[in-house]
Short mmCIF file of C-alpha atoms and ligand atoms in Angstrom, two decimals:
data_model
loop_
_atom_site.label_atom_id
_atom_site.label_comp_id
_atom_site.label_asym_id
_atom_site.label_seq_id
_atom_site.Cartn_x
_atom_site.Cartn_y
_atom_site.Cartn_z
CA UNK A 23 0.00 0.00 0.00
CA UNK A 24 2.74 2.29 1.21
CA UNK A 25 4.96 1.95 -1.95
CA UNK A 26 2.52 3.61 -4.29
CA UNK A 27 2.51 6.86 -1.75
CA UNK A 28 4.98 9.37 -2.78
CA UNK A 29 8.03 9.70 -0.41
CA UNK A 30 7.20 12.34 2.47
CA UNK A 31 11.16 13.26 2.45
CA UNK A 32 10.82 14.16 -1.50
CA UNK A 33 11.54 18.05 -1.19
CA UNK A 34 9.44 17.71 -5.10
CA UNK A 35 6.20 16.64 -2.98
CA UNK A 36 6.33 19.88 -1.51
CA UNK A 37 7.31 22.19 -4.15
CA UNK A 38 5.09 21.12 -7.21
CA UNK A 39 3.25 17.39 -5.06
CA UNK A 40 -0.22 17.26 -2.87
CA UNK A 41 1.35 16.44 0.41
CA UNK A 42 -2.08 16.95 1.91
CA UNK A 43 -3.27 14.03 -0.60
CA UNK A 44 -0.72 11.80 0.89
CA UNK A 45 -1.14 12.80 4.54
CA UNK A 46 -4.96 12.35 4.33
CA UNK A 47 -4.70 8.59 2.92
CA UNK A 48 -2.12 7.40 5.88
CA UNK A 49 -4.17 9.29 8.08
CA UNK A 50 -7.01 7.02 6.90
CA UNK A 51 -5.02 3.87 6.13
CA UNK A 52 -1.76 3.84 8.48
CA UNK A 53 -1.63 6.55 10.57
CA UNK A 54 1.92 4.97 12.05
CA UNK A 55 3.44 4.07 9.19
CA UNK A 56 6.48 3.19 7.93
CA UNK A 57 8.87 4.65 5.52
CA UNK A 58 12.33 3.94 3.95
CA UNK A 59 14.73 6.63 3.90
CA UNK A 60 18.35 6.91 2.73
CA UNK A 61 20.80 4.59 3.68
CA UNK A 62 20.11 4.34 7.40
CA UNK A 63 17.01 2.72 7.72
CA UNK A 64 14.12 4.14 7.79
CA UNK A 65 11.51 6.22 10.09
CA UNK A 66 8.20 5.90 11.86
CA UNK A 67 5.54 8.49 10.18
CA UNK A 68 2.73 9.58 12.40
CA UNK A 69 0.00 11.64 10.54
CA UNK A 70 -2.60 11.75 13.53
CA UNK A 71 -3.48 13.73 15.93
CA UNK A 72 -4.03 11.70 18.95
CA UNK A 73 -1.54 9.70 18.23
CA UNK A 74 1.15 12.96 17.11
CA UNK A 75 0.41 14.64 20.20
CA UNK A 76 1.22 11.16 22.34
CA UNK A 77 4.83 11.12 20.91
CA UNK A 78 5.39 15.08 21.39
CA UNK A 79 4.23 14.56 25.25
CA UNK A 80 6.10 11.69 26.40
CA UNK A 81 9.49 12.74 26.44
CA UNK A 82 10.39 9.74 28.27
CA UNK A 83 9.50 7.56 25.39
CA UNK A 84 10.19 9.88 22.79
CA UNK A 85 13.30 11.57 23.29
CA UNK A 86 14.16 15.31 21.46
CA UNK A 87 18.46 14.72 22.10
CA UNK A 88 19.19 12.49 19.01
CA UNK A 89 17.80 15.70 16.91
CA UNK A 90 14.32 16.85 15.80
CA UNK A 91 14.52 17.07 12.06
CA UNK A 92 15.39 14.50 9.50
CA UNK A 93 18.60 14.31 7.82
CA UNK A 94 20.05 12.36 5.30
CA UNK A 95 22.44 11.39 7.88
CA UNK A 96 20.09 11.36 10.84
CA UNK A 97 21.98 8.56 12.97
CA UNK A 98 25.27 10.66 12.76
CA UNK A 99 25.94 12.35 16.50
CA UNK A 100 23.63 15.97 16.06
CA UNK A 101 25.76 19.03 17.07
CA UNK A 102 24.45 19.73 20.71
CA UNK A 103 22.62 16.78 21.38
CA UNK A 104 21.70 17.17 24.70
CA UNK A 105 22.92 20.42 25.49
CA UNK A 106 21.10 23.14 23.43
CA UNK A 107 17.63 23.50 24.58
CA UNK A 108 15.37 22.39 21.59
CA UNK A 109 17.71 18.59 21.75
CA UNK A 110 17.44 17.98 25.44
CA UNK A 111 14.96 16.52 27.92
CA UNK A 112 14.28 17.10 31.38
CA UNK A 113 15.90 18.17 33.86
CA UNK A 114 18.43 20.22 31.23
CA UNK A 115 15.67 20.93 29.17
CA UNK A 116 13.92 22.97 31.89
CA UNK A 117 16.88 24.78 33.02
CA UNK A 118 17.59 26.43 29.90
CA UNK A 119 13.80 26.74 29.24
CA UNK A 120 13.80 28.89 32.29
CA UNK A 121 16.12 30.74 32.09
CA UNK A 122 14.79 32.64 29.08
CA UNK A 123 11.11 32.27 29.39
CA UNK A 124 10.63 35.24 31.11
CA UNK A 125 10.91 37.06 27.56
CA UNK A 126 8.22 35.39 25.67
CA UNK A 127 5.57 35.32 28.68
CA UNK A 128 2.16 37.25 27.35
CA UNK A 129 2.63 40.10 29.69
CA UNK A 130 6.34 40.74 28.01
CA UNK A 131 5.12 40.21 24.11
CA UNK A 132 2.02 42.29 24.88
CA UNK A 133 4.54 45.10 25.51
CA UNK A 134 5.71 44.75 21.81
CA UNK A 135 2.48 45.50 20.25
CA UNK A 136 2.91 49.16 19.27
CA UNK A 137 6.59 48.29 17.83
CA UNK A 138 4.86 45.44 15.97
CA UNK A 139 2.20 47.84 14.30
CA UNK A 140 5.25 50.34 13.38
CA UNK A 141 6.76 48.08 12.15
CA UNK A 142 3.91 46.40 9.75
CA UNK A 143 2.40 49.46 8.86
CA UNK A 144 5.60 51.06 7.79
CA UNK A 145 6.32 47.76 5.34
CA UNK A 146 2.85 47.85 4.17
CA UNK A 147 2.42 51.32 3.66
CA UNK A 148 6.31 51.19 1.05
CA UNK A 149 4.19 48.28 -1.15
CA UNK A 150 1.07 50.07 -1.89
CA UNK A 151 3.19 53.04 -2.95
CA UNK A 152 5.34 50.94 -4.91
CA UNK A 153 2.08 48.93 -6.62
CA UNK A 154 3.60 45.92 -6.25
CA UNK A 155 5.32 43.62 -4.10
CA UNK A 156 7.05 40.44 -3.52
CA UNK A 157 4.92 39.67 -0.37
CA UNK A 158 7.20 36.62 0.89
CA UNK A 159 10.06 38.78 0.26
CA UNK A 160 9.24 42.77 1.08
CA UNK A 161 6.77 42.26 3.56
CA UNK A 162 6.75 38.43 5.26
CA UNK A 163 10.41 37.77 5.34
CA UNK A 164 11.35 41.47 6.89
CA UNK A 165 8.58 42.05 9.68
CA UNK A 166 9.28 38.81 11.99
CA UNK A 167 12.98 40.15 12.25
CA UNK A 168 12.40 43.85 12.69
CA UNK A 169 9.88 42.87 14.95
CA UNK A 170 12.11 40.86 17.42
CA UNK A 171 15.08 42.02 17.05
CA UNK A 172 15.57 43.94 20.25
CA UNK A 173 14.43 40.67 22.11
CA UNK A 174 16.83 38.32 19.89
CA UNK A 175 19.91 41.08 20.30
CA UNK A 176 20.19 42.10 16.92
CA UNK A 177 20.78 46.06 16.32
CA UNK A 178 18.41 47.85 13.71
CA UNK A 179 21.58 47.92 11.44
CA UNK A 180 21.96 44.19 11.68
CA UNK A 181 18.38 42.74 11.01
CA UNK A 182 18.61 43.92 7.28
CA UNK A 183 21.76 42.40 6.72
CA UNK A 184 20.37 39.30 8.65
CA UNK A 185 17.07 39.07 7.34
CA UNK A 186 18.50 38.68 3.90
CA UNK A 187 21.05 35.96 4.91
CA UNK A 188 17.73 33.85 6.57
CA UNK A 189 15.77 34.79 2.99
CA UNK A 190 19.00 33.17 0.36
CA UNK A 191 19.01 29.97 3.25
CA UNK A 192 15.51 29.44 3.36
CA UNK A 193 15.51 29.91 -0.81
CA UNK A 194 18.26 28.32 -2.43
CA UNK A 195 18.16 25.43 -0.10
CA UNK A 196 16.18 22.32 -0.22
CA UNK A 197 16.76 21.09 3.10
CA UNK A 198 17.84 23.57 4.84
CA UNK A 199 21.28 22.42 5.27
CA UNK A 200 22.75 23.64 2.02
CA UNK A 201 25.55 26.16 1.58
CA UNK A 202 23.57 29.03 2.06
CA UNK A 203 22.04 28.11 4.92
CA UNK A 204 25.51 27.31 6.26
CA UNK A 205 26.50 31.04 5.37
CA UNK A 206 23.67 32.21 6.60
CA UNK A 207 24.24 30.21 10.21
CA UNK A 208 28.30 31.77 9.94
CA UNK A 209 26.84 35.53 9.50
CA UNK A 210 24.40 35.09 12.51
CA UNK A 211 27.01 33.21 14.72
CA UNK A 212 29.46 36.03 13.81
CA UNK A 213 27.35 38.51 15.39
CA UNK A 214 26.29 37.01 18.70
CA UNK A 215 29.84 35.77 19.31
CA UNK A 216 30.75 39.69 18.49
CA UNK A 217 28.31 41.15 20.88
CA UNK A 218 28.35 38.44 24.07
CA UNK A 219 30.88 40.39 26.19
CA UNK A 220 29.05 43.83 25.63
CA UNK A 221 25.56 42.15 26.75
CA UNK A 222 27.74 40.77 29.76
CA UNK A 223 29.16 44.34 30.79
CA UNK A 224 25.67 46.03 29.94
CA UNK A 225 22.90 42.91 29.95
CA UNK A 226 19.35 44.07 28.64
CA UNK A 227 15.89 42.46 28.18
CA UNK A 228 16.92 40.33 25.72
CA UNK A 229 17.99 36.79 24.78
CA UNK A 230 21.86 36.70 25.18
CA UNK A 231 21.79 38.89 28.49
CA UNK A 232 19.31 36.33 29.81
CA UNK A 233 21.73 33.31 28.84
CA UNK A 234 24.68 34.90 30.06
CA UNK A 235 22.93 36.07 33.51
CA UNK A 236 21.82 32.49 34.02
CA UNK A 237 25.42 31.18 33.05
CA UNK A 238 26.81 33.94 35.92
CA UNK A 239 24.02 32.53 38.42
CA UNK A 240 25.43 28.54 37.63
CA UNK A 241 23.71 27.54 34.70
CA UNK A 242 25.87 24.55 32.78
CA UNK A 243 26.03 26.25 29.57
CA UNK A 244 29.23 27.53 27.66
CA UNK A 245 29.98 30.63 25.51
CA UNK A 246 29.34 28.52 22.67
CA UNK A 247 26.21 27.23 23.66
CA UNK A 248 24.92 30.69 24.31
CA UNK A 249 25.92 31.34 20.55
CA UNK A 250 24.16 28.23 19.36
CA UNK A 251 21.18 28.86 21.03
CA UNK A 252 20.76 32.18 19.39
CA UNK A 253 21.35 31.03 16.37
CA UNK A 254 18.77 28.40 17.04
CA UNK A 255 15.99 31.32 18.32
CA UNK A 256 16.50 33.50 15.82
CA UNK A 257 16.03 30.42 12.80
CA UNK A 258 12.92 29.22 14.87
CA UNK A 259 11.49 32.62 14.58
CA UNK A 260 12.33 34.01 11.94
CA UNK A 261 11.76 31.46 9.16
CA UNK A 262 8.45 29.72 10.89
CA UNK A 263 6.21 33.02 11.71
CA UNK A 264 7.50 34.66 7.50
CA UNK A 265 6.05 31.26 5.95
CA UNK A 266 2.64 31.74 8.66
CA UNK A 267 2.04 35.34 7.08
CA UNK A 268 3.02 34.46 3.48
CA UNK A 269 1.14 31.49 2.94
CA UNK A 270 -1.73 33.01 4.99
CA UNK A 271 -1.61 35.38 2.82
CA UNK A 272 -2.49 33.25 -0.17
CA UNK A 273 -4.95 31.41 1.60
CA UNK A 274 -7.28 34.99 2.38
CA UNK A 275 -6.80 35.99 -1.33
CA UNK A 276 -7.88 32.70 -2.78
CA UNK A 277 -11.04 32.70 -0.27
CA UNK A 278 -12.56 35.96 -1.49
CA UNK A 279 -15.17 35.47 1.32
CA UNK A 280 -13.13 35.43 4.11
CA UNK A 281 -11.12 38.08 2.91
CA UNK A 282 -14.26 39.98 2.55
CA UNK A 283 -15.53 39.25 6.20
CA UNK A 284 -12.15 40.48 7.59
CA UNK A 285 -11.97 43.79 6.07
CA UNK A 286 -15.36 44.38 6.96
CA UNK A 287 -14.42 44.14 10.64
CA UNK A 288 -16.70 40.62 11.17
CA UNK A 289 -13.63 38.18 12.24
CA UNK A 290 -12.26 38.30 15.83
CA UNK A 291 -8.50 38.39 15.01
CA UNK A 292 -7.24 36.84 17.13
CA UNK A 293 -9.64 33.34 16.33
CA UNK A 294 -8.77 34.68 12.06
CA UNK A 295 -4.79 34.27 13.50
CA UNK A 296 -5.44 30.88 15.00
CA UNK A 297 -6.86 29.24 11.24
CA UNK A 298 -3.76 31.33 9.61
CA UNK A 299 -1.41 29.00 11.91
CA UNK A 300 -3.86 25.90 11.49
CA UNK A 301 -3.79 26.35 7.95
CA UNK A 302 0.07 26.74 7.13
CA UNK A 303 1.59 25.11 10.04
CA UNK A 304 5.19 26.24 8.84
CA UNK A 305 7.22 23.19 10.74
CA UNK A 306 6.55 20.39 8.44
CA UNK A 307 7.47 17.92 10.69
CA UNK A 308 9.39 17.30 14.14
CA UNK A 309 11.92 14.06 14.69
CA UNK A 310 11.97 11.99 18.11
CA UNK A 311 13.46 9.15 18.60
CA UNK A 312 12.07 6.01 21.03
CA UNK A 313 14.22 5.47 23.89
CA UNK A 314 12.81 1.93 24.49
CA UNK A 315 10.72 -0.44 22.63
CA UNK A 316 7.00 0.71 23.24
CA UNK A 317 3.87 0.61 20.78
CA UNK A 318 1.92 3.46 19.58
CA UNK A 319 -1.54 2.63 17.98
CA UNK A 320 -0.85 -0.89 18.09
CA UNK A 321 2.29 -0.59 16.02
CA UNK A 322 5.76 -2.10 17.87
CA UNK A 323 8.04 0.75 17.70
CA UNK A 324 11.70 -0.47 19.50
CA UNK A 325 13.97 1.58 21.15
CA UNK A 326 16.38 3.56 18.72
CA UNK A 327 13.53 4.26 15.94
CA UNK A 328 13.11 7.67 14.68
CA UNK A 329 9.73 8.67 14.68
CA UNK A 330 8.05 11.50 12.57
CA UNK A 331 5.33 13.69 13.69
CA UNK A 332 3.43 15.47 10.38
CA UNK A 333 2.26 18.49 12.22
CA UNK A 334 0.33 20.13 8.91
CA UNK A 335 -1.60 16.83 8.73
CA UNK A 336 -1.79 16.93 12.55
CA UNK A 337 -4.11 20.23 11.64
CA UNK A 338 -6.29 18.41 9.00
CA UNK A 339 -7.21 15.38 10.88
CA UNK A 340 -10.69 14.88 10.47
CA UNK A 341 -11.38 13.95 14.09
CA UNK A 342 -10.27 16.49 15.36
CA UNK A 343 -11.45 19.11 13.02
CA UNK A 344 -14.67 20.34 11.42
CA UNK A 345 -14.29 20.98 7.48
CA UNK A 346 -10.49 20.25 7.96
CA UNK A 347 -9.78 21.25 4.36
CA UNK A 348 -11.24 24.82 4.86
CA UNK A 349 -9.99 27.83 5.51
CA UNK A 350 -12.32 29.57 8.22
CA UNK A 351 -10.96 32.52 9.69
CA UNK A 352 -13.67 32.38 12.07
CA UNK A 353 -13.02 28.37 13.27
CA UNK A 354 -14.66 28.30 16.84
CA UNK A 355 -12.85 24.79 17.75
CA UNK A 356 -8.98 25.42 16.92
CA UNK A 357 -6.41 22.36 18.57
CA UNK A 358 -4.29 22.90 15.88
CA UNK A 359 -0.36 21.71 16.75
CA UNK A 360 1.51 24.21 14.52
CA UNK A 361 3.25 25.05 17.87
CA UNK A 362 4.10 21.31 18.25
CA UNK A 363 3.09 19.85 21.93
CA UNK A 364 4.49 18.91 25.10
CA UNK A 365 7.22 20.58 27.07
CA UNK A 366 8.74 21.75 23.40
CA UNK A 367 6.08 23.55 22.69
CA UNK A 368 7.07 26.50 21.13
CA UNK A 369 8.57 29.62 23.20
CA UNK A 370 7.63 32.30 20.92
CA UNK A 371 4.11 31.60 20.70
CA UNK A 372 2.67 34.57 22.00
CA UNK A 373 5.39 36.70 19.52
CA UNK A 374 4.06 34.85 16.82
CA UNK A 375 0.37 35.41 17.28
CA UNK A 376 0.89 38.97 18.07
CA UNK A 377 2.87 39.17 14.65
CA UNK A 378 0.28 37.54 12.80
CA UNK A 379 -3.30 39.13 14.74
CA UNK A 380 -1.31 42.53 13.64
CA UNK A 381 -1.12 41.76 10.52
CA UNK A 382 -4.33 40.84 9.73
CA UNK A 383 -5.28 44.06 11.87
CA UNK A 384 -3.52 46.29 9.41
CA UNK A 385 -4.14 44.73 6.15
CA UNK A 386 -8.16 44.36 7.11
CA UNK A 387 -7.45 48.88 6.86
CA UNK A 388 -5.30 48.91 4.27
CA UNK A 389 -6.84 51.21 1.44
CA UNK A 390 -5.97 49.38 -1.50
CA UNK A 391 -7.38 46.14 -2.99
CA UNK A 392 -5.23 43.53 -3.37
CA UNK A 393 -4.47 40.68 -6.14
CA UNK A 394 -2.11 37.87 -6.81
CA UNK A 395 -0.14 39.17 -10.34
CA UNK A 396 1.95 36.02 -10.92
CA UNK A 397 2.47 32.47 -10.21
CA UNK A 398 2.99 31.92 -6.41
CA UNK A 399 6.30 29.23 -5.52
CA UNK A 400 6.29 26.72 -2.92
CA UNK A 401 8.96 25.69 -0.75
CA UNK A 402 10.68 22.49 -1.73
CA UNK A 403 11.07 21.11 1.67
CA UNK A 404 9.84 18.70 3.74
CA UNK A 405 10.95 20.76 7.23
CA UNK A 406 10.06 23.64 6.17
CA UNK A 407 6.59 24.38 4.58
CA UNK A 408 5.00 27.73 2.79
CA UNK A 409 6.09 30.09 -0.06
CA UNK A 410 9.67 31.63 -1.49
CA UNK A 411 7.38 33.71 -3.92
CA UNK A 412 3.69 35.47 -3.84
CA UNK A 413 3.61 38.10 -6.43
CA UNK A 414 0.85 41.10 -5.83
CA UNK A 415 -0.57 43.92 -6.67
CA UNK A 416 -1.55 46.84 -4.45
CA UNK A 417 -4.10 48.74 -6.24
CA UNK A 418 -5.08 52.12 -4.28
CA UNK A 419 -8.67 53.04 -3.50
C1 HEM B 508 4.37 30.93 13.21
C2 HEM B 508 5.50 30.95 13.87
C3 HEM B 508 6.09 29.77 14.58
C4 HEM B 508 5.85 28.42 14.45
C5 HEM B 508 4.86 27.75 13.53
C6 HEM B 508 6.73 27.73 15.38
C7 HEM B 508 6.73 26.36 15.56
C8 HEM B 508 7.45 25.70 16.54
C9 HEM B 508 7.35 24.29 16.84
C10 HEM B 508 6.48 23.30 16.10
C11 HEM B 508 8.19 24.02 17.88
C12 HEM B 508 8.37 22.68 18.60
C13 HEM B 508 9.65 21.96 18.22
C14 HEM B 508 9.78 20.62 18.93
O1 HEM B 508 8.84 20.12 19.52
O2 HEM B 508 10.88 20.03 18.88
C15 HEM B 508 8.83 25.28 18.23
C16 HEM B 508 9.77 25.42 19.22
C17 HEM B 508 10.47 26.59 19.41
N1 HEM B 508 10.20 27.83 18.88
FE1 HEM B 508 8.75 28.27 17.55
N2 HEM B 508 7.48 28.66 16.03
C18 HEM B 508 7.12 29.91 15.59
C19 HEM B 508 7.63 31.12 16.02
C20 HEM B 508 8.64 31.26 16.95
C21 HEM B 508 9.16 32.52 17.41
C22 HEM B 508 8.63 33.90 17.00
C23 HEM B 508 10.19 32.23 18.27
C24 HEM B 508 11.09 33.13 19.06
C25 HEM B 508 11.07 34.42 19.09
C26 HEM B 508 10.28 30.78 18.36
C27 HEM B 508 11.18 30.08 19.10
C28 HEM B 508 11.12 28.72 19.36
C29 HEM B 508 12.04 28.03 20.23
C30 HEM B 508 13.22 28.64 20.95
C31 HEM B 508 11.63 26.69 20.27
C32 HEM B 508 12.25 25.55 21.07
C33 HEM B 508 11.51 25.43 22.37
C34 HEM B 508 11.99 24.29 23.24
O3 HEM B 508 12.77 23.45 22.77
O4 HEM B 508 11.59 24.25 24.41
N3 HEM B 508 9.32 30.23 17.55
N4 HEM B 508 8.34 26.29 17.41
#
């Protein structure tokens, strides 16, 4: 059955494929499921939701520290295994969680509302006067930067240079772990190792003064470490919340209604924000691996196996979710997992909604109608979901 089903780690599936088509039959036929990859083996694939969320909970069966994405070389030793905060468990995992969660609670992103809206408005406002825009690239890939960068420690002058280094990785690379994206890691590694000792003599609200506070009050972490973790924040935040408001972004123009019902002020936004990360759940799919043999839907999983969670098909599991394969902006019911689950669950949550309710909040006022003016490119990736390329026109009114 499984041979005929196109390979979920062809980056083609996800560029020019259905990937949805594919997810929706395992979900119906083998929702733990089986798949060859490379030479080492193969991996577990789990396309439900129940059954996701079990493996992204149970980090005593499922363990985050032998990596969380699929590589070709996947059962190679992962560069911080164990020590950087997304590949560890409990009780490292919690240290380092702590020691910078007091910069993403709601009460600290709430306070960067009126940056967020500057910063929105002011890319918005440059397209309509130009006409046109690359929306993935003017508007999508700048804001998420701009918007954090005080919290990430990147200087105004930097997040240009920065923001365009993230863009050629996330572009020219089909997994991610190309050249560019190696550059692109080198440029942003540059900079925090450049400004660690400054934050140290002068420490701020932001993410390296946190790290380096908690390393000065006996946290186990190294300069290096520090470094890596940035580079690891900045990646998680910067290429997941662009894809959520580019491919959003395709999804209100091609549902004329719902575009409709937002500018005329009938959506809550912050419900309309929740079906935008539903919809184009941007992490494609997290890695865990079993730490001892255990079953999972009545499928023998032994200890050692990688298995897959499908977060996008996660989101259209019919179960779970009314009219899974539309796109209502006013969804009452919303469990989607684009955050993931579990103590990983993503730290810039609240950044990211803000980012997104914004925009919606600004482009719902924006005098000018809006139109897709060429052919919109997907992503050829499977970590990594959404859009290098949405063409549009502003036209004013
Ligand atoms: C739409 C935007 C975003 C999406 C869809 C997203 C998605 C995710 C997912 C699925 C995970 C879980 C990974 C796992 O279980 O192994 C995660 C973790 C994480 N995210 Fe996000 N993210 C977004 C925005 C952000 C932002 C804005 C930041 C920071 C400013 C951020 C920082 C992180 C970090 C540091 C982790 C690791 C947390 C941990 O290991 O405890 N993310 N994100």
């Amino acid at each position: 059955m499984l041979q005929e089903i196109s390979a979920l780690t062809d980056p083609l599936l996800y560029s020019h494929g259905d990937p949805h088509a594919v997810w929706r039959r395992l979900r119906q036929e083998s929702p733990v499921s089986w798949h060859e990859y490379g030479e080492h083996g193969g991996y577990w694939a789990v396309t439900t939701h129940a059954e996701g969320l079990e493996v992204l909970t149970d980090w005593e069966r499922f363990t985050s520290t032998k990596g969380i994405f699929l590589r070709p070389n996947f059962r190679d030793p992962y560069p911080g295994a164990g020590k950087m905060m997304a590949l560890s468990d409990p009780p490292r995992h919690d240290q380092l969680r702590r020691a910078i969660m007091g910069l993403f609670t709601v009460r600290a992103i709430a306070v960067m509302e009126e940056r967020t809206r500057d910063v929105v408005r002011s890319a918005l406002r440059g397209v309509v006067e130009a006409g046109r825009c690359d929306f993935v690239k003017d508007i999508a890939a700048r804001i998420p930067l701009a918007v954090s960068a005080e919290l990430l420690s990147i200087s105004m002058d930097d997040v240009e240079m920065l923001a365009k280094v993230t863009t050629e990785a996330a572009e020219n690379s089909t997994d991610l772990g190309g050249v560019e994206a190696q550059l692109a890691h080198f440029e942003i590694l540059r900079h925090y190792s450049e400004i660690i000792e400054e934050k140290r003599r002068n420490p701020g609200r932001d993410l390296v003064s946190a790290l380096t506070r908690a390393q000065a009050e006996g946290l186990d972490i190294t300069d290096d470490e520090v470094i890596l973790t940035c580079d690891n924040v900045i990646v998680a935040a910067n290429e997941t919340t662009r894809q959520a408001v580019g491919a959003g972004m395709l999804a209100l123009l091609e549902s004329p209604e719902q575009w409709r019902a937002l500018r005329a002020g009938e959506l809550r936004l912050k419900t309309a924000a929740e079906e935008f990360l539903r919809w184009t759940a941007p992490v494609t799919h997290i890695l865990r691996t079993a730490q001892r043999d255990t079953e999972l839907n009545g499928v023998r999983i032994r200890e050692g196996d990688a298995v897959t969670v499908w977060l996008p098909s996660l989101n259209r599991d019919e179960k779970v979710f009314d009219q899974p394969d539309s796109f209502l902006l006013d969804r009452k019911s919303n469990h989607h997992v684009a955050f993931g689950g579990g103590g990983h669950f993503c730290i810039g949550a609240n950044l990211a909604r803000l980012t997104i309710r914004v925009m919606l909040e600004e482009l719902a006022q924006l005098p000018a109608d809006i139109e897709v003016c060429g052919e919109p490119r997907r992503i050829a990736s499977y970590i990594l979901g959404g859009l290098t390329s949405l063409p549009l026109e502003f036209r004013p009114h």
